[in-house]
XYZ file of C-alpha atoms in Angstrom:
754
model
C -21.331 79.408 21.292
C -21.451 76.464 23.185
C -24.800 74.789 24.283
C -24.405 75.968 27.966
C -24.014 79.561 26.742
C -27.209 79.280 24.544
C -29.187 77.946 27.534
C -27.825 80.766 29.683
C -28.993 83.444 27.064
C -32.408 81.889 26.685
C -32.841 81.653 30.283
C -32.113 85.487 30.563
C -34.946 86.036 28.042
C -37.456 83.723 29.864
C -36.722 85.694 33.095
C -37.570 88.869 31.416
C -40.832 87.311 30.058
C -41.831 85.786 33.506
C -40.918 89.201 35.285
C -43.285 91.012 32.695
C -45.953 88.342 33.569
C -45.673 88.984 37.288
C -46.029 92.859 36.575
C -49.154 92.282 34.637
C -50.653 89.854 37.310
C -49.858 92.342 40.087
C -51.239 95.229 38.256
C -54.549 93.499 37.267
C -54.863 92.095 40.938
C -54.298 95.638 42.265
C -57.147 97.193 39.977
C -59.411 94.260 41.135
C -58.661 94.721 44.701
C -59.352 98.606 44.264
C -62.808 97.690 42.596
C -63.650 95.374 45.211
C -62.753 97.704 48.077
C -65.198 100.384 46.687
C -67.895 98.384 48.053
C -71.871 98.360 47.243
C -72.400 101.855 47.253
C -73.499 104.528 44.868
C -76.164 104.635 42.235
C -77.253 101.488 40.539
C -75.372 102.835 37.450
C -71.945 103.091 39.612
C -72.648 99.662 41.057
C -72.954 98.161 37.559
C -69.926 99.972 36.347
C -67.968 98.534 39.417
C -69.242 94.983 38.820
C -68.437 95.259 35.020
C -64.684 96.266 35.745
C -64.563 93.548 38.397
C -65.515 90.846 35.758
C -62.918 92.436 33.394
C -60.073 92.363 35.886
C -61.072 88.723 37.198
C -61.014 87.468 33.640
C -57.569 89.058 32.916
C -56.127 87.569 36.234
C -57.434 84.113 35.292
C -55.920 84.235 31.662
C -52.458 85.471 33.248
C -52.412 82.649 35.724
C -53.604 80.109 33.409
C -50.334 80.716 31.102
C -47.717 80.078 33.927
C -46.442 76.729 32.439
C -44.437 76.749 29.321
C -45.017 80.485 28.914
C -42.602 80.794 25.912
C -41.843 77.704 23.995
C -40.411 78.922 20.552
C -37.987 81.305 18.934
C -37.821 82.271 15.203
C -34.520 83.737 13.860
C -35.542 85.737 10.603
C -33.555 86.803 7.666
C -33.284 90.258 8.716
C -31.328 89.138 11.808
C -34.282 89.755 14.145
C -35.443 87.413 16.698
C -39.274 86.521 17.484
C -40.250 84.416 20.614
C -43.496 82.728 20.355
C -45.560 81.751 23.302
C -48.940 81.346 24.929
C -50.088 84.948 24.952
C -48.604 88.231 23.598
C -46.573 90.208 25.885
C -45.129 93.872 25.581
C -43.023 95.941 27.625
C -44.030 99.241 29.332
C -43.178 101.024 25.988
C -45.482 98.494 24.126
C -42.436 96.776 22.409
C -43.148 93.296 21.667
C -41.561 90.682 24.035
C -43.646 87.642 23.246
C -45.756 86.714 20.228
C -49.086 84.969 20.828
C -49.019 81.719 18.930
C -52.245 82.608 17.247
C -50.963 85.801 15.728
C -50.171 86.010 12.031
C -46.489 86.559 12.952
C -46.280 83.182 14.687
C -47.558 81.212 11.812
C -44.077 80.445 10.305
C -43.175 78.719 13.644
C -45.674 75.927 12.667
C -45.550 76.032 8.811
C -42.019 77.092 7.621
C -39.822 74.290 5.919
C -36.633 74.121 4.307
C -38.370 74.207 0.944
C -40.691 77.060 2.029
C -38.811 78.741 4.838
C -41.092 81.939 4.843
C -38.142 84.238 5.897
C -37.082 82.016 8.765
C -33.360 80.884 9.069
C -33.784 78.966 12.167
C -36.624 77.775 14.350
C -35.892 76.934 17.918
C -37.966 74.879 20.416
C -37.482 75.878 24.070
C -38.019 72.981 26.687
C -38.907 74.368 30.130
C -39.702 72.984 33.456
C -41.557 75.608 35.582
C -39.587 78.741 34.947
C -36.197 77.103 33.959
C -35.074 76.408 30.420
C -33.880 72.659 30.529
C -33.179 72.317 26.759
C -33.225 73.798 23.208
C -33.614 72.090 20.002
C -33.068 73.914 16.661
C -34.303 73.204 13.244
C -32.153 74.967 10.384
C -34.315 75.986 7.420
C -31.592 77.896 5.628
C -28.534 75.750 4.506
C -26.651 78.856 3.521
C -26.913 80.303 7.045
C -23.877 81.787 8.949
C -21.517 79.262 10.594
C -22.631 79.991 14.147
C -26.372 79.170 13.105
C -25.415 76.192 10.940
C -23.398 74.887 13.735
C -26.446 74.468 16.004
C -28.016 71.079 16.971
C -30.369 69.860 14.287
C -33.343 67.615 15.037
C -36.689 68.547 13.880
C -39.035 66.144 15.553
C -37.420 65.719 19.030
C -39.862 68.209 20.659
C -42.835 66.389 19.332
C -41.456 62.956 20.094
C -40.529 63.795 23.720
C -44.056 65.004 24.160
C -45.563 61.837 22.761
C -43.202 59.583 25.073
C -44.072 61.642 28.152
C -46.131 59.804 30.669
C -49.841 60.444 30.501
C -51.796 62.222 33.208
C -55.517 62.320 34.162
C -55.842 65.640 31.833
C -55.214 66.145 28.489
C -52.148 68.501 27.532
C -52.118 71.261 24.926
C -49.908 70.805 21.798
C -49.301 74.403 21.348
C -45.577 73.981 21.127
C -45.658 71.013 18.854
C -48.496 71.757 16.326
C -47.597 70.315 12.864
C -47.952 71.985 9.527
C -51.158 69.979 8.379
C -52.655 70.552 12.169
C -51.942 74.241 11.822
C -53.518 74.534 8.473
C -56.889 73.308 10.005
C -56.594 75.367 13.161
C -56.247 78.493 11.290
C -58.923 77.615 8.578
C -61.494 80.577 8.175
C -64.400 80.645 10.534
C -67.250 80.497 8.069
C -69.082 77.322 7.246
C -68.692 74.044 8.926
C -65.073 72.330 8.770
C -65.100 68.578 9.168
C -61.636 67.201 10.548
C -61.619 63.506 9.770
C -58.753 61.377 11.204
C -57.857 58.217 12.538
C -56.713 57.340 15.951
C -53.969 59.371 17.351
C -53.913 62.171 14.719
C -54.618 64.781 17.319
C -58.208 65.546 16.300
C -59.181 66.714 19.757
C -56.186 68.865 20.183
C -56.710 70.331 16.905
C -60.220 71.199 17.706
C -59.373 72.895 21.038
C -56.575 74.810 19.589
C -58.968 76.092 16.733
C -61.367 77.102 19.241
C -58.810 79.179 20.972
C -57.468 80.552 17.761
C -60.862 81.618 16.463
C -61.518 83.371 19.832
C -58.355 85.285 19.107
C -58.752 85.946 15.553
C -62.525 86.804 15.779
C -62.978 87.979 19.214
C -65.500 90.824 18.310
C -67.740 88.216 16.582
C -67.211 85.315 18.962
C -66.999 87.237 22.452
C -70.745 88.260 22.740
C -72.209 85.019 21.301
C -69.467 82.508 22.681
C -68.184 79.285 21.399
C -69.914 75.920 22.496
C -67.835 72.724 22.814
C -69.728 69.529 22.657
C -68.087 66.327 23.826
C -69.039 62.700 24.061
C -69.046 62.468 27.995
C -68.537 64.273 31.235
C -65.460 62.115 31.949
C -64.081 63.308 28.381
C -64.848 67.052 29.357
C -63.056 66.774 32.527
C -59.966 65.254 30.718
C -59.719 68.130 28.349
C -60.856 71.047 30.702
C -57.474 72.499 31.223
C -56.421 72.961 27.416
C -58.361 75.953 26.621
C -57.343 77.990 29.933
C -53.746 76.967 29.221
C -54.135 78.676 25.777
C -55.538 81.785 27.427
C -59.299 81.281 26.805
C -61.762 80.578 29.667
C -65.148 81.661 27.993
C -66.072 78.386 26.128
C -69.015 76.483 27.161
C -68.333 72.775 27.516
C -71.120 70.259 27.571
C -72.417 67.096 26.367
C -75.726 66.576 24.223
C -77.324 65.097 27.441
C -76.635 68.381 29.479
C -77.601 70.929 26.769
C -81.055 71.518 28.119
C -80.855 73.841 31.186
C -82.478 72.067 34.314
C -82.789 68.633 32.554
C -81.274 65.683 34.063
C -80.812 62.833 31.498
C -79.175 59.986 33.537
C -81.394 57.213 32.563
C -80.030 54.073 30.588
C -81.822 52.231 27.718
C -81.156 49.505 25.137
C -79.017 50.889 22.276
C -81.746 49.925 19.784
C -83.993 52.033 21.628
C -81.661 55.062 21.247
C -81.244 54.124 17.577
C -84.777 54.549 17.034
C -85.139 57.941 18.825
C -82.114 59.298 16.993
C -83.725 58.834 13.606
C -84.596 62.032 11.658
C -88.242 60.724 11.276
C -88.521 61.502 14.976
C -88.501 65.238 13.974
C -91.626 64.713 11.904
C -93.288 62.576 14.654
C -92.728 65.501 17.247
C -94.256 67.944 14.882
C -97.353 65.819 14.388
C -97.573 65.296 17.978
C -97.576 69.163 18.382
C -100.235 69.493 15.504
C -102.389 66.918 17.228
C -102.937 69.425 20.174
C -104.489 71.808 17.489
C -107.845 70.076 16.594
C -111.292 70.925 15.724
C -113.902 69.419 18.106
C -115.913 66.502 17.020
C -119.189 68.618 17.421
C -120.255 72.202 18.445
C -119.889 73.025 22.106
C -123.145 74.917 23.601
C -122.871 76.982 26.784
C -124.605 79.629 28.631
C -123.606 83.247 29.761
C -125.787 85.579 31.579
C -128.845 83.608 30.486
C -127.880 83.534 26.833
C -127.278 80.583 24.857
C -123.917 80.626 23.005
C -121.886 77.926 20.874
C -118.202 77.194 20.414
C -118.639 76.460 16.605
C -116.579 74.023 14.974
C -116.120 76.162 11.802
C -115.114 79.148 14.080
C -112.445 77.002 15.786
C -111.197 75.669 12.491
C -110.838 79.411 11.138
C -109.210 80.416 14.253
C -106.675 77.438 14.259
C -105.859 78.339 10.622
C -105.322 81.967 11.449
C -103.096 81.058 14.397
C -100.872 78.726 12.238
C -100.328 81.573 9.662
C -98.287 83.385 12.331
C -95.667 80.717 11.957
C -95.001 81.121 15.690
C -94.434 78.229 18.113
C -97.432 76.299 19.355
C -97.794 77.985 22.845
C -97.169 81.521 21.357
C -99.601 80.995 18.573
C -102.123 79.975 20.927
C -102.537 83.519 21.992
C -103.707 84.399 18.506
C -106.115 81.390 18.642
C -107.700 82.413 21.795
C -107.998 86.147 21.148
C -109.605 85.146 17.768
C -112.044 82.764 19.286
C -112.870 85.205 22.034
C -113.631 87.878 19.596
C -116.037 85.575 17.730
C -117.769 84.640 21.028
C -118.188 88.397 21.825
C -119.539 89.092 18.559
C -122.099 86.130 18.869
C -123.134 87.304 22.538
C -123.433 90.961 21.041
C -125.809 89.548 18.248
C -127.955 88.031 20.958
C -128.097 91.152 22.990
C -129.126 93.216 19.798
C -126.358 95.766 20.084
C -122.664 96.129 19.527
C -120.265 95.979 22.329
C -117.742 98.490 22.391
C -115.047 100.025 24.840
C -115.490 98.702 28.498
C -118.554 96.695 27.821
C -116.658 94.711 25.228
C -113.712 94.381 27.663
C -115.888 93.002 30.435
C -117.641 90.639 28.110
C -114.027 89.255 26.958
C -113.021 88.676 30.462
C -116.187 86.934 31.268
C -116.089 84.655 28.352
C -112.210 84.128 29.151
C -113.023 82.931 32.620
C -116.060 80.877 31.808
C -115.358 77.179 32.605
C -116.890 75.596 29.476
C -115.140 78.180 27.284
C -111.831 77.379 28.842
C -112.325 73.671 28.562
C -113.431 73.941 25.038
C -110.536 76.176 23.884
C -107.997 73.866 25.823
C -109.147 70.833 24.131
C -108.949 72.680 20.745
C -105.395 74.158 21.197
C -103.917 72.676 24.466
C -100.857 74.470 25.842
C -98.181 71.884 26.683
C -94.805 71.389 27.812
C -92.094 69.533 26.113
C -91.645 66.797 28.752
C -95.449 66.176 28.680
C -95.450 66.051 24.960
C -92.597 63.483 24.466
C -93.663 61.428 27.591
C -97.242 61.078 25.994
C -95.439 59.337 22.876
C -93.824 56.865 25.146
C -96.744 56.169 27.471
C -99.619 56.345 25.071
C -99.324 53.964 22.166
C -101.993 55.567 20.027
C -100.173 59.064 20.200
C -97.162 57.324 18.869
C -98.927 55.534 16.189
C -100.606 58.784 15.156
C -97.442 60.790 15.103
C -95.060 58.134 13.813
C -96.767 55.774 11.189
C -93.392 55.285 9.534
C -92.231 53.218 12.457
C -92.928 49.531 12.366
C -95.122 48.163 15.273
C -91.948 46.411 16.767
C -90.098 49.805 16.655
C -92.814 51.618 18.419
C -92.930 48.900 21.114
C -89.276 49.474 21.795
C -90.334 53.101 22.793
C -92.850 52.257 25.211
C -92.230 52.848 28.814
C -93.864 53.544 32.093
C -94.861 57.265 33.007
C -92.156 58.985 35.050
C -89.360 57.191 33.746
C -85.990 58.926 33.826
C -84.975 60.871 30.747
C -81.948 59.516 28.701
C -79.330 60.975 26.425
C -81.428 60.023 23.309
C -84.576 61.739 24.805
C -82.810 65.243 24.912
C -82.828 66.034 21.129
C -86.487 65.166 21.039
C -87.252 67.222 24.030
C -85.477 70.096 22.280
C -87.238 69.651 19.129
C -90.322 69.748 21.119
C -89.393 72.981 22.827
C -88.369 74.778 19.600
C -91.978 73.804 18.292
C -93.912 74.699 21.448
C -92.281 77.657 22.598
C -93.241 79.679 25.828
C -95.727 82.114 26.420
C -94.090 85.594 25.901
C -96.608 87.924 26.800
C -94.862 88.835 30.060
C -91.398 89.359 28.235
C -92.544 91.457 25.236
C -93.186 94.589 27.428
C -89.665 94.105 29.250
C -87.876 93.579 25.886
C -89.038 96.808 24.752
C -87.872 98.706 27.837
C -84.576 96.816 27.662
C -84.066 97.995 24.068
C -84.320 101.681 25.151
C -82.054 100.965 28.215
C -79.541 99.275 26.051
C -79.122 102.400 23.864
C -78.510 104.440 27.118
C -76.025 101.879 28.383
C -73.880 101.722 25.208
C -73.506 105.655 25.145
C -72.437 105.530 28.883
C -70.130 102.592 28.293
C -68.195 104.482 25.623
C -67.960 107.494 28.037
C -66.646 105.323 30.720
C -63.878 103.748 28.455
C -62.924 107.092 27.187
C -62.580 108.652 30.683
C -60.891 105.585 32.320
C -58.541 104.550 29.660
C -59.649 100.921 30.411
C -60.086 99.933 26.828
C -56.969 99.023 25.002
C -58.528 95.991 23.295
C -59.252 94.116 26.332
C -63.074 95.156 26.206
C -65.221 97.254 23.986
C -68.280 99.366 24.681
C -70.789 96.807 23.562
C -69.184 94.072 26.156
C -69.038 96.640 28.810
C -72.696 97.911 28.228
C -73.906 94.199 28.672
C -72.052 94.004 31.902
C -73.555 97.338 33.113
C -76.983 95.898 32.061
C -76.635 92.733 33.912
C -78.450 92.482 37.097
C -77.979 89.855 40.049
C -74.788 87.923 40.013
C -72.240 88.798 37.521
C -72.196 86.201 34.717
C -69.831 85.593 32.015
C -71.148 85.012 28.391
C -70.494 81.175 28.859
C -72.434 81.176 32.168
C -75.341 83.014 30.571
C -75.407 80.823 27.485
C -75.331 77.623 29.567
C -78.508 78.737 31.236
C -80.420 79.668 28.161
C -81.960 77.097 25.818
C -82.400 79.672 23.020
C -78.898 80.993 23.101
C -77.130 81.011 19.752
C -73.534 80.576 19.439
C -71.002 82.224 17.073
C -69.145 78.890 16.651
C -69.731 75.183 17.734
C -67.004 72.512 18.167
C -68.218 69.032 18.277
C -65.527 66.194 19.166
C -66.340 62.507 18.564
C -68.988 63.773 16.140
C -69.244 60.481 14.519
C -71.482 59.363 17.535
C -74.312 62.063 16.962
C -77.645 60.895 15.841
C -79.765 62.761 13.125
C -81.695 64.189 15.799
C -78.775 65.592 17.691
C -77.454 67.168 14.707
C -80.783 69.028 14.469
C -80.325 70.066 18.090
C -76.801 71.450 17.477
C -77.748 73.391 14.264
C -80.457 75.252 16.052
C -77.824 76.592 18.443
C -75.711 77.992 15.618
C -77.785 79.749 12.878
C -74.718 80.837 10.970
C -73.716 77.162 10.648
C -70.219 77.903 11.719
C -68.879 74.463 13.047
C -65.683 72.609 13.738
C -66.616 68.765 13.521
C -63.975 66.338 14.457
C -64.266 62.498 14.311
C -63.560 59.491 12.787
C -66.356 57.283 11.228
C -64.298 54.163 11.333
C -64.800 54.485 15.221
C -68.465 54.903 15.362
C -69.878 52.799 18.103
C -73.475 54.172 18.478
C -76.118 52.511 16.496
C -77.504 56.067 15.840
C -74.257 57.475 14.622
C -72.799 58.299 11.353
C -71.531 55.902 8.918
C -70.467 58.643 6.440
C -70.171 62.406 6.937
C -72.234 63.092 3.971
C -75.103 60.878 5.300
C -74.824 62.757 8.510
C -74.408 66.314 7.481
C -75.990 66.842 4.060
C -79.570 66.810 5.704
C -78.735 69.588 8.040
C -75.997 71.625 6.565
C -76.433 70.736 2.794
C -73.453 71.753 0.914
C -72.250 74.067 3.681
C -69.265 71.984 4.939
C -65.997 71.100 3.779
C -63.758 68.114 4.695
C -59.990 68.328 5.975
C -58.081 64.953 6.800
C -55.255 64.440 9.433
C -52.958 61.604 8.081
C -50.090 61.230 10.687
C -50.842 58.943 13.776
C -48.735 60.707 16.525
C -49.982 58.713 19.403
C -50.003 55.045 18.655
C -46.719 53.075 18.217
C -46.473 51.716 14.664
C -46.761 48.064 15.429
C -49.956 48.824 17.500
C -51.509 51.034 14.765
C -50.876 48.511 12.151
C -52.503 45.540 14.131
C -55.531 47.751 14.774
C -55.738 48.824 11.142
C -55.704 45.216 9.861
C -58.479 44.202 12.321
C -60.479 47.305 11.302
C -59.899 46.435 7.512
C -60.866 42.941 8.058
C -64.099 44.074 9.542
C -64.910 46.181 6.703
C -64.516 49.651 8.437
C -63.834 52.838 6.416
C -60.331 53.293 7.831
C -58.672 56.396 7.153
C -55.050 56.197 5.610
C -52.490 56.839 8.271
C -48.711 57.101 8.682
C -47.385 56.238 12.133
C -44.850 58.801 13.468
C -43.130 56.420 16.156
C -41.549 53.000 16.395
C -41.344 51.855 19.872
C -39.759 48.593 21.009
C -41.839 45.954 22.432
C -45.029 47.895 22.113
C -47.393 44.974 21.284
C -47.835 41.953 23.214
C -50.360 39.062 22.491
C -50.896 36.992 25.654
C -52.899 33.715 25.010
C -53.892 31.747 28.110
C -55.941 28.359 28.497
C -59.100 29.107 30.254
C -60.417 25.773 30.321
C -59.886 24.962 33.863
C -62.888 23.804 35.739
C -64.533 26.481 37.525
C -63.326 29.326 35.316
C -65.332 31.424 33.076
C -64.604 29.091 30.331
C -64.842 29.795 26.631
C -67.868 31.811 25.527
C -68.644 33.019 28.893
C -69.334 36.781 29.402
C -66.959 37.177 32.387
C -63.347 36.258 32.078
C -62.009 33.195 34.068
C -59.405 33.201 36.789
C -56.599 32.359 34.282
C -57.441 35.358 32.149
C -57.772 37.536 35.334
C -54.554 36.396 36.606
C -52.852 37.182 33.322
C -54.456 40.750 33.416
C -52.905 41.183 36.750
C -49.662 40.300 35.562
C -49.641 42.657 32.502
C -50.946 45.598 34.646
C -48.122 45.068 37.104
C -45.651 44.643 34.245
C -46.722 47.895 32.435
C -46.566 49.927 35.988
C -43.125 48.524 36.580
C -41.846 49.839 33.170
C -42.804 53.348 34.044
C -40.073 55.518 35.844
C -40.151 54.659 39.637
C -43.504 52.797 39.155
C -45.289 56.080 39.732
C -45.448 57.859 36.233
C -47.917 56.941 33.521
C -51.314 55.385 33.542
C -52.708 52.034 32.456
C -56.167 51.363 31.334
C -57.627 47.873 31.381
C -60.421 47.734 28.549
C -63.119 44.891 28.617
C -66.837 44.479 27.730
C -69.254 45.901 30.266
C -70.309 42.536 31.737
C -66.575 41.793 32.469
C -65.776 45.067 34.234
C -66.739 43.990 37.711
C -64.664 40.921 37.699
C -61.772 42.673 36.203
C -61.969 45.634 38.901
C -62.083 42.847 41.680
C -59.376 40.922 40.384
C -57.167 44.136 40.491
C -58.455 45.233 43.979
C -60.265 48.452 42.432
C -63.399 49.890 43.693
C -66.380 50.174 41.469
C -66.618 53.855 40.276
C -69.391 56.100 40.597
C -70.982 57.705 37.473
C -67.508 58.206 36.101
C -64.127 56.941 36.925
C -61.455 58.748 38.465
C -59.387 60.333 35.561
C -56.388 60.812 37.973
C -56.139 57.087 39.030
C -52.910 55.268 37.798
C -54.964 52.111 36.744
C -58.670 52.408 35.452
C -61.045 49.782 34.121
C -63.546 50.892 31.336
C -65.344 49.568 28.558
C -64.781 50.605 24.918
C -67.413 53.362 24.952
C -65.875 54.926 28.111
C -62.346 54.833 26.727
C -63.407 56.551 23.507
C -61.448 59.913 23.145
C -58.955 59.200 25.910
C -55.249 58.037 25.856
C -53.076 56.193 28.221
C -49.316 54.984 28.388
C -50.426 51.320 28.432
C -53.507 49.378 27.575
C -54.411 45.985 28.590
C -57.059 44.631 26.178
C -59.178 41.701 27.525
C -60.804 39.122 25.122
C -60.839 41.046 22.027
C -63.345 38.511 20.414
C -65.802 39.503 22.972
C -65.421 43.267 22.224
C -65.626 42.598 18.466
C -68.894 40.441 19.060
C -71.075 43.538 19.890
C -73.438 45.387 17.679
C -70.553 48.100 17.203
C -67.841 45.705 18.078
C -65.542 46.262 15.111
C -65.487 49.968 15.961
C -65.120 49.513 19.521
C -62.237 47.046 19.086
C -60.590 49.603 16.892
C -60.995 52.228 19.502
C -59.849 50.123 22.295
C -56.486 48.952 20.492
C -55.482 52.607 19.661
C -55.632 54.247 23.000
C -51.911 53.653 24.198
C -48.871 55.816 23.479
C -46.416 53.259 24.615
C -47.610 49.624 24.702
C -50.613 47.313 24.114
C -51.164 43.996 25.672
C -53.983 41.599 24.404
C -54.907 38.959 26.872
C -57.181 36.242 25.524
C -58.517 32.771 25.831
C -60.727 32.906 22.946
C -59.585 32.858 19.266
C -58.676 36.291 18.081
C -60.726 38.234 15.624
C -60.133 38.297 11.880
C -57.119 40.423 11.235
C -55.487 39.480 14.446
C -55.571 35.660 14.286
C -52.290 35.434 12.401
C -50.511 37.285 15.095
């Protein structure tokens, strides 16, 4: 059979799949429209039922819309002469016969792992290349050399789909790798849910893609466990999250909470900036002890007894009573603000007994209640009890550490005087990213007064049981189950009041929400305090942690995984490594590795998958012209900027029609304004436009991103910073096609011989 015939047959199959997708979309939209047309009428229970089904159908429509592109991308020809198509989601026909196998299903595993040595029952693996709904190409891998002639005569390639994907122009959004997952990546993606999996890999190994595909796989394979609690994805920056935000929807998942450490506390804005040395001190594990001591400092026995009068009787808030009440409250092991209820109740009881002794008769019933209220509202009593056990917010507690030196010295004697001075700042200063874990630590230790919520919780428990039974009846009578939703989930939607919220939306609004699984990207950047914050959000310690300790730029970040994770996960983590660099051309990867090794970084062993002609250029210029920046200046001179302009223009011209592809110019932070001005670019706001064809970023901003071409300005300046060796390694390994290094200063060690 000729190639044109093969393409025609595959097109017929793809047409059938898209027709079925369109049928399912139409059916889901029709059900959604019918629910919406019912209007806000009927009993509260009926309205809750309507809202629950509306959310169900909205989720289904969103899922079906998100898988439009490359719906099917693979085919397996099996030893029993059957064919199995693999795609983004599973599809069946009206008789429930399988048309398309979900890439996450066990039946699809062979598409990623079968080899000639271990074919796993596969004769041929076919990759389908599509553009919108049209099949534009096929690529076959023959795994059984004894296959029939018609199979053996097919085109053999094996890596073409992967290499074509890597050679394609970059856009402002990360694409999924579902059609080109490699065997070592697939093994990590399908690794068991339990425990913490650390994925260590150098630049270009697909760590982020693997983490996202693993999140989608776990939601598929463990949906009952994870759908109610949700999955949390933590990225290094908002621009990074925007870069990856289409990957999970394209894989059929829309319910993951994506955030940064800075945005984990609902309602808190942490947009302040500070010296990296300050962030380093705040990120140390000792700060957890400091916060705990600061909380304890709000539980103190007065220096002397406090006398007061009530209805003509002399009473005393005794030091020994306060000491005993504090001890009793602490034995509850409740957070500070919640344990205060026990403290106040005990102290008021002691004062009532003291008052009754003066009256010469016991106080019971209504008389005791009245006396308790009189004492509770007495000004001197309120002041004395507040001074002994002060209710306080996390913001006030942490700010006092920064604005009151005696508080910080009392709470953190382990810090040197110079380190404590680093933390000093004026009252009302904006919160920073490094403050957020401290505020979360304080919130965990302080808690909130839950008197008002306890009665409500009891009522909700009873209502929950009624909702669950009703949900089962609804599913049985409507026939709406079919695995899409179970009674527990539907009951939660019945119980919801106000606007309909998904699990992800509810989780994002609740600081105390605990997730079923947490994915952390660029994890090497997290401080010890940040790790404590994340572990609180996943009591089961089920994590996917991806990063590269050779790329750590934060002074508070990890230099080894054991050093970062042993204190919080102990022996509950395991390590997997990615060893193939798919992104970076071999010449660029080798140069970056040489510089990293020369700087003493713990570089992972890597094999580059691609050779790209003319992928590495070193452009040396003489910047000694009078009036230029000159050697050693923080801002590039005119000659360097001219060279940068030429390299950007050259890179753009190399793309198809001068339109496809993206270029990043990477320079130190002080140099960014001059570089942007030289290229005629406006200064960005808080984050750069990810869709711009040319962006100017510093090494921290470029972390986790990839571009067709990178122009690196003055690598010696980049390498001179506190985390300069790591920053240089990051900057050099962003391109998929070419790297141009523009410099007037001598190159760093490892690059100087080039």
